[in-house]
PDB file of C-alpha atoms in Angstrom:
ATOM      1  CA  HIS A  23      -0.508   0.089  -0.093  1.00 54.00           C
ATOM      2  CA  GLY A  24       3.067   2.062  -0.153  1.00 71.00           C
ATOM      3  CA  GLY A  25       3.127   3.356   3.029  1.00 82.00           C
ATOM      4  CA  VAL A  26       0.222   4.961   3.434  1.00 86.00           C
ATOM      5  CA  PRO A  27      -1.775   3.577   6.517  1.00 86.00           C
ATOM      6  CA  ILE A  28      -4.509   1.243   5.939  1.00 84.00           C
ATOM      7  CA  ILE A  29      -6.855   2.784   8.644  1.00 83.00           C
ATOM      8  CA  PHE A  30      -6.061   6.309   5.947  1.00 88.00           C
ATOM      9  CA  ILE A  31      -7.507   4.377   2.900  1.00 87.00           C
ATOM     10  CA  SER A  32     -10.362   2.549   4.638  1.00 82.00           C
ATOM     11  CA  GLY A  33     -11.188   5.436   6.597  1.00 84.00           C
ATOM     12  CA  ILE A  34     -10.925   8.810   4.605  1.00 88.00           C
ATOM     13  CA  LEU A  35      -9.821   8.194   0.706  1.00 89.00           C
ATOM     14  CA  VAL A  36     -12.128   4.983   0.593  1.00 87.00           C
ATOM     15  CA  PRO A  37     -15.589   7.322   1.766  1.00 85.00           C
ATOM     16  CA  ILE A  38     -14.483  10.373  -0.169  1.00 86.00           C
ATOM     17  CA  VAL A  39     -13.951   8.443  -4.087  1.00 87.00           C
ATOM     18  CA  GLY A  40     -16.744   6.098  -2.918  1.00 82.00           C
ATOM     19  CA  ASN A  41     -19.254   8.727  -2.108  1.00 83.00           C
ATOM     20  CA  ALA A  42     -18.379  11.398  -4.604  1.00 87.00           C
ATOM     21  CA  ALA A  43     -21.486  11.438  -6.396  1.00 87.00           C
ATOM     22  CA  GLU A  44     -23.575  11.943  -3.504  1.00 87.00           C
ATOM     23  CA  HIS A  45     -21.456  14.691  -2.305  1.00 86.00           C
ATOM     24  CA  ALA A  46     -21.717  16.357  -5.721  1.00 90.00           C
ATOM     25  CA  ALA A  47     -25.504  16.159  -5.390  1.00 91.00           C
ATOM     26  CA  ALA A  48     -26.100  17.514  -2.126  1.00 88.00           C
ATOM     27  CA  VAL A  49     -23.351  20.627  -3.243  1.00 89.00           C
ATOM     28  CA  ILE A  50     -25.886  21.078  -5.885  1.00 93.00           C
ATOM     29  CA  PHE A  51     -28.827  21.144  -3.715  1.00 92.00           C
ATOM     30  CA  ALA A  52     -27.048  23.277  -1.199  1.00 86.00           C
ATOM     31  CA  MET A  53     -26.182  25.900  -3.940  1.00 90.00           C
ATOM     32  CA  ARG A  54     -29.754  25.746  -5.500  1.00 93.00           C
ATOM     33  CA  ASN A  55     -30.990  26.278  -1.340  1.00 88.00           C
ATOM     34  CA  LYS A  56     -32.812  23.051  -1.153  1.00 90.00           C
ATOM     35  CA  MET A  57     -31.141  22.044   2.483  1.00 83.00           C
ATOM     36  CA  GLU A  58     -33.421  19.304   3.221  1.00 86.00           C
ATOM     37  CA  ILE A  59     -32.460  17.682   0.148  1.00 89.00           C
ATOM     38  CA  ALA A  60     -28.709  18.629   0.368  1.00 86.00           C
ATOM     39  CA  LEU A  61     -29.221  16.797   4.006  1.00 82.00           C
ATOM     40  CA  GLY A  62     -30.881  13.951   3.530  1.00 86.00           C
ATOM     41  CA  SER A  63     -28.400  12.989   1.078  1.00 84.00           C
ATOM     42  CA  SER A  64     -25.194  13.441   2.749  1.00 80.00           C
ATOM     43  CA  VAL A  65     -26.812  12.028   6.385  1.00 81.00           C
ATOM     44  CA  GLY A  66     -29.290   9.561   4.687  1.00 83.00           C
ATOM     45  CA  SER A  67     -25.826   7.979   2.782  1.00 79.00           C
ATOM     46  CA  ALA A  68     -24.053   7.510   6.034  1.00 78.00           C
ATOM     47  CA  VAL A  69     -26.826   5.857   7.795  1.00 82.00           C
ATOM     48  CA  GLN A  70     -26.721   3.414   4.871  1.00 82.00           C
ATOM     49  CA  ILE A  71     -23.325   2.753   5.500  1.00 79.00           C
ATOM     50  CA  ALA A  72     -23.691   2.055   8.985  1.00 78.00           C
ATOM     51  CA  VAL A  73     -27.074  -0.047   9.146  1.00 85.00           C
ATOM     52  CA  PHE A  74     -26.575  -2.380   6.078  1.00 85.00           C
ATOM     53  CA  ALA A  75     -23.617  -1.935   4.102  1.00 82.00           C
ATOM     54  CA  ILE A  76     -21.267  -2.873   7.139  1.00 81.00           C
ATOM     55  CA  PRO A  77     -23.402  -5.628   9.070  1.00 84.00           C
ATOM     56  CA  LEU A  78     -23.353  -7.223   5.381  1.00 88.00           C
ATOM     57  CA  CYS A  79     -19.763  -7.100   4.913  1.00 84.00           C
ATOM     58  CA  VAL A  80     -19.655  -9.120   7.980  1.00 84.00           C
ATOM     59  CA  ILE A  81     -22.228 -11.446   7.235  1.00 89.00           C
ATOM     60  CA  MET A  82     -20.892 -12.024   3.661  1.00 89.00           C
ATOM     61  CA  GLY A  83     -17.238 -12.670   5.707  1.00 87.00           C
ATOM     62  CA  TRP A  84     -18.755 -15.443   7.782  1.00 88.00           C
ATOM     63  CA  CYS A  85     -20.367 -17.163   4.812  1.00 92.00           C
ATOM     64  CA  MET A  86     -16.875 -16.959   3.133  1.00 92.00           C
ATOM     65  CA  GLY A  87     -15.007 -17.915   6.371  1.00 89.00           C
ATOM     66  CA  GLU A  88     -12.689 -14.661   6.657  1.00 85.00           C
ATOM     67  CA  ASP A  89     -12.584 -13.466  10.393  1.00 79.00           C
ATOM     68  CA  PHE A  90     -14.436  -9.918   9.913  1.00 78.00           C
ATOM     69  CA  THR A  91     -16.479  -8.663  12.975  1.00 74.00           C
ATOM     70  CA  LEU A  92     -17.783  -5.198  14.334  1.00 75.00           C
ATOM     71  CA  ASN A  93     -14.606  -5.138  16.752  1.00 76.00           C
ATOM     72  CA  PHE A  94     -13.407  -2.034  16.049  1.00 78.00           C
ATOM     73  CA  HIS A  95     -10.389  -0.213  17.587  1.00 82.00           C
ATOM     74  CA  ILE A  96     -10.539   2.517  20.330  1.00 88.00           C
ATOM     75  CA  PHE A  97      -8.977   4.965  18.050  1.00 88.00           C
ATOM     76  CA  GLU A  98     -11.836   4.852  15.151  1.00 85.00           C
ATOM     77  CA  THR A  99     -14.457   4.495  17.871  1.00 88.00           C
ATOM     78  CA  ALA A 100     -13.480   7.846  19.323  1.00 91.00           C
ATOM     79  CA  ALA A 101     -13.311   9.235  16.265  1.00 90.00           C
ATOM     80  CA  LEU A 102     -16.779   8.124  15.242  1.00 86.00           C
ATOM     81  CA  LEU A 103     -18.106   9.303  18.690  1.00 91.00           C
ATOM     82  CA  LEU A 104     -16.627  13.073  18.146  1.00 91.00           C
ATOM     83  CA  THR A 105     -17.866  13.092  14.833  1.00 88.00           C
ATOM     84  CA  VAL A 106     -21.614  11.938  15.631  1.00 87.00           C
ATOM     85  CA  THR A 107     -21.409  14.257  18.643  1.00 91.00           C
ATOM     86  CA  VAL A 108     -20.096  17.796  15.913  1.00 90.00           C
ATOM     87  CA  VAL A 109     -22.317  16.861  13.499  1.00 86.00           C
ATOM     88  CA  SER A 110     -25.475  16.559  15.559  1.00 87.00           C
ATOM     89  CA  ILE A 111     -24.293  19.488  17.112  1.00 89.00           C
ATOM     90  CA  ALA A 112     -24.116  21.564  13.938  1.00 86.00           C
ATOM     91  CA  LEU A 113     -27.001  20.367  12.928  1.00 82.00           C
ATOM     92  CA  GLN A 114     -29.398  21.058  15.618  1.00 88.00           C
ATOM     93  CA  ASP A 115     -30.885  23.957  15.415  1.00 84.00           C
ATOM     94  CA  GLY A 116     -31.825  23.660  11.451  1.00 76.00           C
ATOM     95  CA  HIS A 117     -29.822  26.534  10.407  1.00 77.00           C
ATOM     96  CA  GLY A 118     -26.882  26.630   8.359  1.00 77.00           C
ATOM     97  CA  HIS A 119     -24.021  29.228   8.307  1.00 83.00           C
ATOM     98  CA  TRP A 120     -20.316  29.144   6.365  1.00 86.00           C
ATOM     99  CA  LEU A 121     -18.569  29.307   9.654  1.00 90.00           C
ATOM    100  CA  LYS A 122     -20.627  25.517  10.706  1.00 88.00           C
ATOM    101  CA  GLY A 123     -19.807  24.282   7.397  1.00 85.00           C
ATOM    102  CA  LEU A 124     -15.710  25.647   7.609  1.00 91.00           C
ATOM    103  CA  VAL A 125     -15.781  24.042  11.221  1.00 89.00           C
ATOM    104  CA  LEU A 126     -17.172  20.219   9.911  1.00 89.00           C
ATOM    105  CA  ILE A 127     -14.692  20.430   6.980  1.00 90.00           C
ATOM    106  CA  LEU A 128     -11.681  21.841   9.339  1.00 92.00           C
ATOM    107  CA  GLY A 129     -12.816  18.864  11.388  1.00 90.00           C
ATOM    108  CA  TYR A 130     -12.691  16.304   8.742  1.00 90.00           C
ATOM    109  CA  MET A 131      -9.133  17.241   7.998  1.00 93.00           C
ATOM    110  CA  MET A 132      -7.673  17.042  11.589  1.00 93.00           C
ATOM    111  CA  ILE A 133      -9.481  13.610  11.772  1.00 92.00           C
ATOM    112  CA  ALA A 134      -7.933  12.776   8.421  1.00 93.00           C
ATOM    113  CA  CYS A 135      -4.592  13.853   9.676  1.00 93.00           C
ATOM    114  CA  ALA A 136      -5.027  11.678  13.178  1.00 92.00           C
ATOM    115  CA  PHE A 137      -5.780   8.563  10.700  1.00 91.00           C
ATOM    116  CA  TRP A 138      -2.614   9.374   8.468  1.00 92.00           C
ATOM    117  CA  ALA A 139      -0.384   9.860  11.911  1.00 91.00           C
ATOM    118  CA  HIS A 140      -1.778   6.913  13.844  1.00 86.00           C
ATOM    119  CA  ALA A 141      -0.271   3.587  13.298  1.00 78.00           C
ATOM    120  CA  ASP A 142      -2.115   0.919  12.181  1.00 69.00           C
ATOM    121  CA  PRO A 143      -3.234  -1.791  15.245  1.00 66.00           C
ATOM    122  CA  LYS A 144      -0.883  -5.112  14.933  1.00 71.00           C
ATOM    123  CA  THR A 145      -4.490  -6.959  13.779  1.00 66.00           C
ATOM    124  CA  MET A 146      -4.595  -4.854  10.121  1.00 60.00           C
ATOM    125  CA  ALA A 147      -0.934  -5.284   9.084  1.00 54.00           C
TER     126      ALA A 147
END
């Protein structure tokens, strides 16, 4: 993988590339001042992955005889908890502002930097 941490690839690069169309649609809807659709597209995608795709991958792994569990390490769990907390606080009042967007983007960049600097657990190597 060329010196790039696996956790960075799986936690940052794959979601950006895999959801590029949804990101583009959310930006277009937001530019047209259709915030409900933009938020529904963005948050709905994350919920779909968390509720359907990850458990499906675990079941498929079991069927193929691969050891794949939902046992996330403390770093990934803390990053997920922090992300859910910050996004829920940002969306709580229902109003958008450029500063909220900037805070969310900077938070994503900080998590990306942390994933880059964090050493992969031994079980991922």
